[in-house]
PDB file of C-alpha atoms in Angstrom:
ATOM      1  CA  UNK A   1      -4.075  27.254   7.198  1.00  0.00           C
ATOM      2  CA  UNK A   2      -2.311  26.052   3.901  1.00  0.00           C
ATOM      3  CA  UNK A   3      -2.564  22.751   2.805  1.00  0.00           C
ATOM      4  CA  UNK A   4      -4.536  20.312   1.307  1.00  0.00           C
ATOM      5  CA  UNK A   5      -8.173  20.160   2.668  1.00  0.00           C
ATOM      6  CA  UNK A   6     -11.119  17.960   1.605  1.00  0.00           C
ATOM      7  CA  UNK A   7     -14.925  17.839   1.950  1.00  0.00           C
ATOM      8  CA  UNK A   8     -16.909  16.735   3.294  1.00  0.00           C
ATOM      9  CA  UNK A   9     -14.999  14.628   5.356  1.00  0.00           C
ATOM     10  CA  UNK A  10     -18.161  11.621   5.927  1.00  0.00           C
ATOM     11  CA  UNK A  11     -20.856  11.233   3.356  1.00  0.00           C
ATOM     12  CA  UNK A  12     -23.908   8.888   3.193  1.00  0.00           C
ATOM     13  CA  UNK A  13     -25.492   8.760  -0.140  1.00  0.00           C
ATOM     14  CA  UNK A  14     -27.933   6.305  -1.663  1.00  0.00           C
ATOM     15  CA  UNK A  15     -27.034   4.678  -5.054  1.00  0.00           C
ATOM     16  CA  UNK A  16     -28.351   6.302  -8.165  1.00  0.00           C
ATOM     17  CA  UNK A  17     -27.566   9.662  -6.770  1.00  0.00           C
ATOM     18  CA  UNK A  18     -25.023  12.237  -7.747  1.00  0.00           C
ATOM     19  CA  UNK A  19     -22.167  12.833  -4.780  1.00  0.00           C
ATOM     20  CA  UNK A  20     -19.678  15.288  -5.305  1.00  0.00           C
ATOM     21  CA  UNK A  21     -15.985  15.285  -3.576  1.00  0.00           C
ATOM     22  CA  UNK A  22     -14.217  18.217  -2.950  1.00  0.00           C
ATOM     23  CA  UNK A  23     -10.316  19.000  -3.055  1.00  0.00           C
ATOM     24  CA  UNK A  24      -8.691  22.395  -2.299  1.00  0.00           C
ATOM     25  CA  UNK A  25      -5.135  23.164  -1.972  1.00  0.00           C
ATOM     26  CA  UNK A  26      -3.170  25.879  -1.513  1.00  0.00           C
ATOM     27  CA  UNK A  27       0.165  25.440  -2.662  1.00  0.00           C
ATOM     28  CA  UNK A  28      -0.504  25.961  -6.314  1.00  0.00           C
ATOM     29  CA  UNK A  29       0.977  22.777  -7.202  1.00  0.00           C
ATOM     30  CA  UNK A  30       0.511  21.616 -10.638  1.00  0.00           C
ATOM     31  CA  UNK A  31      -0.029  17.719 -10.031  1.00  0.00           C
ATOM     32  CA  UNK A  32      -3.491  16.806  -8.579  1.00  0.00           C
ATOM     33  CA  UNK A  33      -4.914  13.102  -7.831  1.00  0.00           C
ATOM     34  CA  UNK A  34      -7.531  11.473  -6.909  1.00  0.00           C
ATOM     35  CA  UNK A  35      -6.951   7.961  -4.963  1.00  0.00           C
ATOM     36  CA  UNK A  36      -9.578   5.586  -3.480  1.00  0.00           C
ATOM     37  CA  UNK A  37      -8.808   3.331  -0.452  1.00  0.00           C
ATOM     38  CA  UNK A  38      -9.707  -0.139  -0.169  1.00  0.00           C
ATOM     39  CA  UNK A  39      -8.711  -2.788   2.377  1.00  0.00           C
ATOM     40  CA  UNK A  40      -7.028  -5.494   0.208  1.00  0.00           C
ATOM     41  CA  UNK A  41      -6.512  -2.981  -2.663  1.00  0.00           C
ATOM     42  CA  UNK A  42      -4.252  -0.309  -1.238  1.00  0.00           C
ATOM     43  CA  UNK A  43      -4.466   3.111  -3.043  1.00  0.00           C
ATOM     44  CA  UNK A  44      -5.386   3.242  -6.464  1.00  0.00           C
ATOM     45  CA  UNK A  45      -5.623   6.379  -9.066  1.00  0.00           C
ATOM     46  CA  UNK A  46      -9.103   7.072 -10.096  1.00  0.00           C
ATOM     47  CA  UNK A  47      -7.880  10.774 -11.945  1.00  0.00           C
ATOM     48  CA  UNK A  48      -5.094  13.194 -12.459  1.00  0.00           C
ATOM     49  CA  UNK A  49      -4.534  16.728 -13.349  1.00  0.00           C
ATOM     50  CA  UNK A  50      -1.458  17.883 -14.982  1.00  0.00           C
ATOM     51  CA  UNK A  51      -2.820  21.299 -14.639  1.00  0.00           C
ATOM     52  CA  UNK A  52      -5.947  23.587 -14.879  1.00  0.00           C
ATOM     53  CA  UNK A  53      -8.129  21.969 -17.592  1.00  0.00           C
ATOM     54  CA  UNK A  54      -5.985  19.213 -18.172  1.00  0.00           C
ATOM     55  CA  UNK A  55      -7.049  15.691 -16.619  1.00  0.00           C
ATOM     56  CA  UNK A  56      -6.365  12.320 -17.199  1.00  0.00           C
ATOM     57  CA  UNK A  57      -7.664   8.569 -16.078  1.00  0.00           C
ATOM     58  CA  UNK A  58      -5.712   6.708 -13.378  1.00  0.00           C
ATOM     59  CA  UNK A  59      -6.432   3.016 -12.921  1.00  0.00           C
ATOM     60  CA  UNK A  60     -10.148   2.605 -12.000  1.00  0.00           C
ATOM     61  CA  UNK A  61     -11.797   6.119 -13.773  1.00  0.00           C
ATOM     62  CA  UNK A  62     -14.966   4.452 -14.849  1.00  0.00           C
ATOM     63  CA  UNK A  63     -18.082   6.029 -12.737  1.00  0.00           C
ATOM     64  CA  UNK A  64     -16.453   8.966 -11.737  1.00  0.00           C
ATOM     65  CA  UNK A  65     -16.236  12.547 -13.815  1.00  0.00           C
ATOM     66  CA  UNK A  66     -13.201  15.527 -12.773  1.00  0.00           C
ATOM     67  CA  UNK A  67     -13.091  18.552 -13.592  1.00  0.00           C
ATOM     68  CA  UNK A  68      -9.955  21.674 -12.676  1.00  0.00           C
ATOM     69  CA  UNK A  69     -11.146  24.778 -13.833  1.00  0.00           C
ATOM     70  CA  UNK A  70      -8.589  26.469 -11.491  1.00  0.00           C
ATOM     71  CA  UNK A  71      -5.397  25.190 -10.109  1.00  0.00           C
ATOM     72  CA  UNK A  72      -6.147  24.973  -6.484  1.00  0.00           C
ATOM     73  CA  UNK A  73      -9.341  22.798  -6.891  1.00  0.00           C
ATOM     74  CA  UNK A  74     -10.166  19.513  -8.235  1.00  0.00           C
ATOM     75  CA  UNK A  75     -13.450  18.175  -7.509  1.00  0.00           C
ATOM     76  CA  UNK A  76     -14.691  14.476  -7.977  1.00  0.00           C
ATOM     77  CA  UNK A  77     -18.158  13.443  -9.119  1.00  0.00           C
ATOM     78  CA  UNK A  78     -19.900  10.271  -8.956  1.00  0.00           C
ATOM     79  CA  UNK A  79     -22.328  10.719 -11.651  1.00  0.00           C
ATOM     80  CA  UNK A  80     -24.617   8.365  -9.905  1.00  0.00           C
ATOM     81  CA  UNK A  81     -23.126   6.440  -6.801  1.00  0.00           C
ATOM     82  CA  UNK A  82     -22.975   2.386  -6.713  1.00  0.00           C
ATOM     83  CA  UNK A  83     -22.155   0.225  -3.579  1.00  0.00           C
ATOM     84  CA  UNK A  84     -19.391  -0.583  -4.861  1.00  0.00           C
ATOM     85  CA  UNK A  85     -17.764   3.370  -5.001  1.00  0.00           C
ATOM     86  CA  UNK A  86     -17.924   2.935  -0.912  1.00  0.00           C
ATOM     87  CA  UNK A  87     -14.348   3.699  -0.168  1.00  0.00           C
ATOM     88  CA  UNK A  88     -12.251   6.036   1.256  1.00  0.00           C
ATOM     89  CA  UNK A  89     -11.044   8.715  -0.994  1.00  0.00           C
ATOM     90  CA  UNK A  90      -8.045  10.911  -0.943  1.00  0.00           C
ATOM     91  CA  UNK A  91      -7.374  13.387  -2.814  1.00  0.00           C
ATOM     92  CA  UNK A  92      -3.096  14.413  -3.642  1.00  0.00           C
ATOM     93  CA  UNK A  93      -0.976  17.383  -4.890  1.00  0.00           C
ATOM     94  CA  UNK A  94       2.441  17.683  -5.934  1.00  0.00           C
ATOM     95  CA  UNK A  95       4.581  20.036  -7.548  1.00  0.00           C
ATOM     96  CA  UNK A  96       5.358  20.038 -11.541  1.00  0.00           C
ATOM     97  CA  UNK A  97       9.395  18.835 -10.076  1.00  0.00           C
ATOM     98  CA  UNK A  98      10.388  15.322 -11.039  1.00  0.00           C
ATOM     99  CA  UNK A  99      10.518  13.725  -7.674  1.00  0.00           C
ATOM    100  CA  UNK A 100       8.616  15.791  -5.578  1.00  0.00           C
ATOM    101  CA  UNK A 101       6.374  14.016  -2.983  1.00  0.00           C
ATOM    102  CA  UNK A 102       2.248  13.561  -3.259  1.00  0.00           C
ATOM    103  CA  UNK A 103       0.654  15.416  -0.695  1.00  0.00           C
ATOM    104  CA  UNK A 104      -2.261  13.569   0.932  1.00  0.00           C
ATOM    105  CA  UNK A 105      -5.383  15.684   2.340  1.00  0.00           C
ATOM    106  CA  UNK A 106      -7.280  13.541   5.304  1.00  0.00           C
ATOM    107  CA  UNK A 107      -9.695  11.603   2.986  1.00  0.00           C
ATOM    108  CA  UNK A 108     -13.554  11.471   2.232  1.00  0.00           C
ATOM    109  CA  UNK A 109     -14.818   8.804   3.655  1.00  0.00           C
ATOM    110  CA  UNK A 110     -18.085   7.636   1.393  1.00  0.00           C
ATOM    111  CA  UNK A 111     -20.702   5.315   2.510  1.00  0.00           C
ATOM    112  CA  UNK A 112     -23.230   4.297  -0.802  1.00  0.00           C
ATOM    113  CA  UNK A 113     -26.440   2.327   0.535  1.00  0.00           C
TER     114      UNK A 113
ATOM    115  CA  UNK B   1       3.208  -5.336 -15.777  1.00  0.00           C
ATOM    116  CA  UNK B   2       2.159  -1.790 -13.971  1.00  0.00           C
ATOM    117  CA  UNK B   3       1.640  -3.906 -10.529  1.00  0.00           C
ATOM    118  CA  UNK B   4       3.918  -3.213  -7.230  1.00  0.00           C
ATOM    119  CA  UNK B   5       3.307  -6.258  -4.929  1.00  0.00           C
ATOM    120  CA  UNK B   6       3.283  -5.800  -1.450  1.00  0.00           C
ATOM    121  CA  UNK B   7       3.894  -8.353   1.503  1.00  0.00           C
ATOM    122  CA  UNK B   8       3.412  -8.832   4.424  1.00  0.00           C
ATOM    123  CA  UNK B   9      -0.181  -7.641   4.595  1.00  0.00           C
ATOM    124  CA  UNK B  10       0.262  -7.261   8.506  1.00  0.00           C
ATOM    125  CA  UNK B  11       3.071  -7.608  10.645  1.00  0.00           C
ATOM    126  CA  UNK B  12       3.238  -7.814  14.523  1.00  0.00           C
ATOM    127  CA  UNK B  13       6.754  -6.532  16.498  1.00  0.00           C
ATOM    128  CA  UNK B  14       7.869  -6.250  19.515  1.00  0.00           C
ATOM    129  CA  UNK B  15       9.125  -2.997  20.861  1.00  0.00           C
ATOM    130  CA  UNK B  16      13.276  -2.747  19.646  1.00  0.00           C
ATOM    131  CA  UNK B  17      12.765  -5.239  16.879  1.00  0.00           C
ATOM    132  CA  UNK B  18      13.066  -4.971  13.397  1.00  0.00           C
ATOM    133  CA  UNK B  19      10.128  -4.718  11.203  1.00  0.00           C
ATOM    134  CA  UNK B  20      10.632  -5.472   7.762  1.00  0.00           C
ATOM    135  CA  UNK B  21       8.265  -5.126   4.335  1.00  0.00           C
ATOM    136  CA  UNK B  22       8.677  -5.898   1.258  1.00  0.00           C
ATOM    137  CA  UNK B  23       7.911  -5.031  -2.194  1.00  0.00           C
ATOM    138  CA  UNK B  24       8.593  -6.334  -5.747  1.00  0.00           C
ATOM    139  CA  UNK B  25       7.619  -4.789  -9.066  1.00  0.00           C
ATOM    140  CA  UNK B  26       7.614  -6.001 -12.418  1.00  0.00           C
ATOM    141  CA  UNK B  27       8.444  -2.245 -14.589  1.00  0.00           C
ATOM    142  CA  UNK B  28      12.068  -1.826 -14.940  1.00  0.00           C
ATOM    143  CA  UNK B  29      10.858   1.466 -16.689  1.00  0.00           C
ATOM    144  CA  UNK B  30      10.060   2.739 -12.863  1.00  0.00           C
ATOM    145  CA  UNK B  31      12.912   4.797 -11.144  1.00  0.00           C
ATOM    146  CA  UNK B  32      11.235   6.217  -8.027  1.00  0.00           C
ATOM    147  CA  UNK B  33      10.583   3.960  -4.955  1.00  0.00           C
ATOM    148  CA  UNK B  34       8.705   6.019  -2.371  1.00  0.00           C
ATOM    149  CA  UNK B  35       7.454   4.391   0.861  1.00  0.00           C
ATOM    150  CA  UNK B  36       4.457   6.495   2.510  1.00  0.00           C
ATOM    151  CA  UNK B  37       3.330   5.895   6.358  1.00  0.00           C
ATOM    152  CA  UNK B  38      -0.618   6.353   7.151  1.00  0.00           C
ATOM    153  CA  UNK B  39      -2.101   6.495  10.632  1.00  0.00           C
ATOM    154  CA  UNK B  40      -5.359   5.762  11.608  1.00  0.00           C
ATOM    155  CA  UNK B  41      -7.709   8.852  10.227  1.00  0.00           C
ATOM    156  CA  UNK B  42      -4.858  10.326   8.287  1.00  0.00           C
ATOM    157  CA  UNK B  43      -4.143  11.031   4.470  1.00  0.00           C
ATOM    158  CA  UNK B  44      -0.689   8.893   3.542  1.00  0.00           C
ATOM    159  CA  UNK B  45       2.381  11.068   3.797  1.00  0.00           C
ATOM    160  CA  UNK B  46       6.109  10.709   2.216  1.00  0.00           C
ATOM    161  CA  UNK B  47       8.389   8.399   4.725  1.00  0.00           C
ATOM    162  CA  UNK B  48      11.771   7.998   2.625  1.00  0.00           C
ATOM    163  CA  UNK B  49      12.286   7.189  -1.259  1.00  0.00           C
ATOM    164  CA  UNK B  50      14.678   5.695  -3.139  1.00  0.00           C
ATOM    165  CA  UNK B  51      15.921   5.905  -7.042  1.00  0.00           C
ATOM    166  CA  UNK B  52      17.465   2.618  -8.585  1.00  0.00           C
ATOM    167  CA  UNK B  53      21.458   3.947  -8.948  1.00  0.00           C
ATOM    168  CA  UNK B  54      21.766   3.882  -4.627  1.00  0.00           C
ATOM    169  CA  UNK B  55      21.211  -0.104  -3.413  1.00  0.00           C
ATOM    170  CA  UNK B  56      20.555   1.610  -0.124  1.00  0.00           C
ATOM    171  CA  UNK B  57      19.011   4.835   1.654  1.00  0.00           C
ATOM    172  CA  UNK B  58      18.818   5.402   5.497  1.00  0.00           C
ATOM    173  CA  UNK B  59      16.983   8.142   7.442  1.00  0.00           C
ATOM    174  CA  UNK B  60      17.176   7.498  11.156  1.00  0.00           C
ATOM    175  CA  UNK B  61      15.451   4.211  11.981  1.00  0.00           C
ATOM    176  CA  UNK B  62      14.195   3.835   8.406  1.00  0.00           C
ATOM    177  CA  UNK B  63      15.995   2.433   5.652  1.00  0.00           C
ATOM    178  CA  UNK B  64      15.532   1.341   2.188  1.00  0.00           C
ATOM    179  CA  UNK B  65      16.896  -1.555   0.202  1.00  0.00           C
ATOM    180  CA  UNK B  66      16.897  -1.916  -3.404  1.00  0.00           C
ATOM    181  CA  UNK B  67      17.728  -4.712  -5.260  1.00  0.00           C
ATOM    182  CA  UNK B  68      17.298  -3.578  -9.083  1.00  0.00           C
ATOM    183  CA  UNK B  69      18.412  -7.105 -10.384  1.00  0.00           C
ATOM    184  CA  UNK B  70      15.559  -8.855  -8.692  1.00  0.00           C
ATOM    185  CA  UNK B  71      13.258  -5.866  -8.724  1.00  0.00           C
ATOM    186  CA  UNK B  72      12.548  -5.498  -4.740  1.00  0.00           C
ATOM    187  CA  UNK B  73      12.660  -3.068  -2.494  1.00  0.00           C
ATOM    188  CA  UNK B  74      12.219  -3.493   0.735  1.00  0.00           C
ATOM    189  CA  UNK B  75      11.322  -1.303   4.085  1.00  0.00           C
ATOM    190  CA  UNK B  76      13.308  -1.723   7.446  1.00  0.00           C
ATOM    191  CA  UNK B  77      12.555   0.034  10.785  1.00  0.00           C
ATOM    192  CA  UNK B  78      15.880  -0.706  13.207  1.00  0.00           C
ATOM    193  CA  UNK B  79      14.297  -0.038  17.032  1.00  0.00           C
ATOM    194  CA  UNK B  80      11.059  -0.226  15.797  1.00  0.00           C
ATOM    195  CA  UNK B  81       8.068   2.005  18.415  1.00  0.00           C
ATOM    196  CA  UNK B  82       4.466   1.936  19.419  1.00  0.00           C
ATOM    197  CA  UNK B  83       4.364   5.339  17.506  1.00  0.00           C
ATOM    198  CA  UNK B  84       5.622   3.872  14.449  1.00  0.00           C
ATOM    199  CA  UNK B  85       2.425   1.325  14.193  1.00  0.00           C
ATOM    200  CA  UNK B  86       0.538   2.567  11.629  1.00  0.00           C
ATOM    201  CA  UNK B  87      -0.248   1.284   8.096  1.00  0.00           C
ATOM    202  CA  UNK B  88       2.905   1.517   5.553  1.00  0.00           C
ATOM    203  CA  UNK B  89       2.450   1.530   1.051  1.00  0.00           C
ATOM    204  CA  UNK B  90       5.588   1.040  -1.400  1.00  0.00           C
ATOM    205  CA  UNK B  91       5.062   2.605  -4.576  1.00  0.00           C
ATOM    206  CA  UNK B  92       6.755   3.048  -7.557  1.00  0.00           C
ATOM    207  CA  UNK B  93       6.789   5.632 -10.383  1.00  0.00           C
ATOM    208  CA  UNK B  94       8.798   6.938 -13.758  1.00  0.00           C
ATOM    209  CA  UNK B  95       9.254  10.181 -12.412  1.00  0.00           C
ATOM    210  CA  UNK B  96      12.354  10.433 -14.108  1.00  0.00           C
ATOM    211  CA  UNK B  97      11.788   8.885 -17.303  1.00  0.00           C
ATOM    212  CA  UNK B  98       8.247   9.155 -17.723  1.00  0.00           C
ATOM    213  CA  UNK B  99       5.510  12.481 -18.116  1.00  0.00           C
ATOM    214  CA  UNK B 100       3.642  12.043 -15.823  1.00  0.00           C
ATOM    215  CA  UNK B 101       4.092  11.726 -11.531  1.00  0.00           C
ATOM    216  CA  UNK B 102       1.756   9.023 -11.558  1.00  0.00           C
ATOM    217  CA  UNK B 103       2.454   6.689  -8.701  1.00  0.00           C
ATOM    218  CA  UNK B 104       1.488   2.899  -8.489  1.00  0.00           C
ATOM    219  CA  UNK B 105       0.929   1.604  -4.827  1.00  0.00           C
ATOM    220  CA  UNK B 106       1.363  -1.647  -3.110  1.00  0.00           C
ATOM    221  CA  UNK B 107      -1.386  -3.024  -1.185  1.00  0.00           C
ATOM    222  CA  UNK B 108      -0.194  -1.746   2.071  1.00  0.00           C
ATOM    223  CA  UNK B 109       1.158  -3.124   5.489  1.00  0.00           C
ATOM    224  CA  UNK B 110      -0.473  -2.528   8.928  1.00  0.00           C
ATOM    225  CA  UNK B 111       2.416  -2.681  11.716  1.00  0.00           C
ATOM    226  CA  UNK B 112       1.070  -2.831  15.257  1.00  0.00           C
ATOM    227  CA  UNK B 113       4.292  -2.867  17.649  1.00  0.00           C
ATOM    228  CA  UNK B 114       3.819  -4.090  20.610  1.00  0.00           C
ATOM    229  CA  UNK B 115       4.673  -2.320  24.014  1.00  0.00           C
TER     230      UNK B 115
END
């Protein structure tokens, strides 16, 4: 089906290790984000992605690498997971069109221990 | 100055009532007020949005009202529904003016209408 899918949808980790997030969409929109969920904090931008090899930090980049090598993917790394990366992550697309909405996928949701 | 406040953080109404949320920013460089709706489980998705030159949008029960001078923005659901509790984000962006479609999110409401 087209759309915006993400995986693995639940993921334990243990801190110090490396997690990885993944983000597929099929739309080929330009626009990509990556948004983390907190109660209290409502969504904030970790990265963005203009396009393929072009990425940029959001609000609260700091522990977290991107890469977009091709349009439809844009995965998320935790270089090496902390308690405090628990969250709930979403990843977005939207088209290059001044206006156009963010589409969500259904979220990551990541438990550090 | 990048901040979109949110309030309240939850709100309890009856079935028919109004709900009502509001948001204030501080960025009069922002000219795109979306409001997304998230249920339990779900990504966010686009409920309605707004751009500073209308004072008002409607679609169906939903309506936005802007108020450029004081820089709010506020959500109303006329009739409000059991199906429409879920958890609601303003957010605000310089789509139009800026590079970028970066959007800045409120904190986020959680409606719970009551049967």
């Amino acid at each position: 089906d087209a759309g915006i899918t993400q995986s693995p949808r639940y993921k334990i980790t243990e801190t110090g290790r490396q997690v990885t997030l993944m983000c597929h969409q099929t739309w080929s929109h330009s626009y990509m984000f990556w948004y983390r969920q907190d109660l209290g904090h409502g969504l904030r931008l970790i990265y963005y992605s203009a396009a393929a090899d072009i990425t940029d930090k959001g609000e609260v980049p700091d522990g977290y690498v991107v890469s977009r090598s091709k349009t439809e993917n844009f995965p998320l790394t935790l270089e090496s997971a902390t308690r405090s990366q628990t969250s709930v992550y979403f990843c977005a697309s939207s088209a290059v069109k001044a206006g156009d909405e963010q589409y969500f996928g259904p979220g990551t949701r990541l438990t550090v221990t | 100055q990048q901040q979109v406040k949110q309030s309240p953080q939850s709100l309890i109404v009856q079935k028919g009532g109004i709900s009502i949320i509001n948001c204030a920013y501080e960025n009069t460089a922002f000219d795109y007020f979306p409001w997304y709706q998230q249920f339990p489980g779900k990504g966010p998705a686009l409920l309605i949005a707004i751009r500073p030159d209308v004072s008002e949008k409607k679609e169906g029960r939903f309506t936005i009202s802007f108020n450029k001078s004081a820089k709010q923005f506020s959500l109303h659901i006329m009739d409000s529904q059991p199906g429409d509790s879920a958890t609601y984000f303003c957010a605000a962006s310089q789509y139009y003016g800026g590079a970028t479609n970066k959007l800045i999110f409120g904190t986020g409401t959680l409606l719970a209408v009551q049967p």
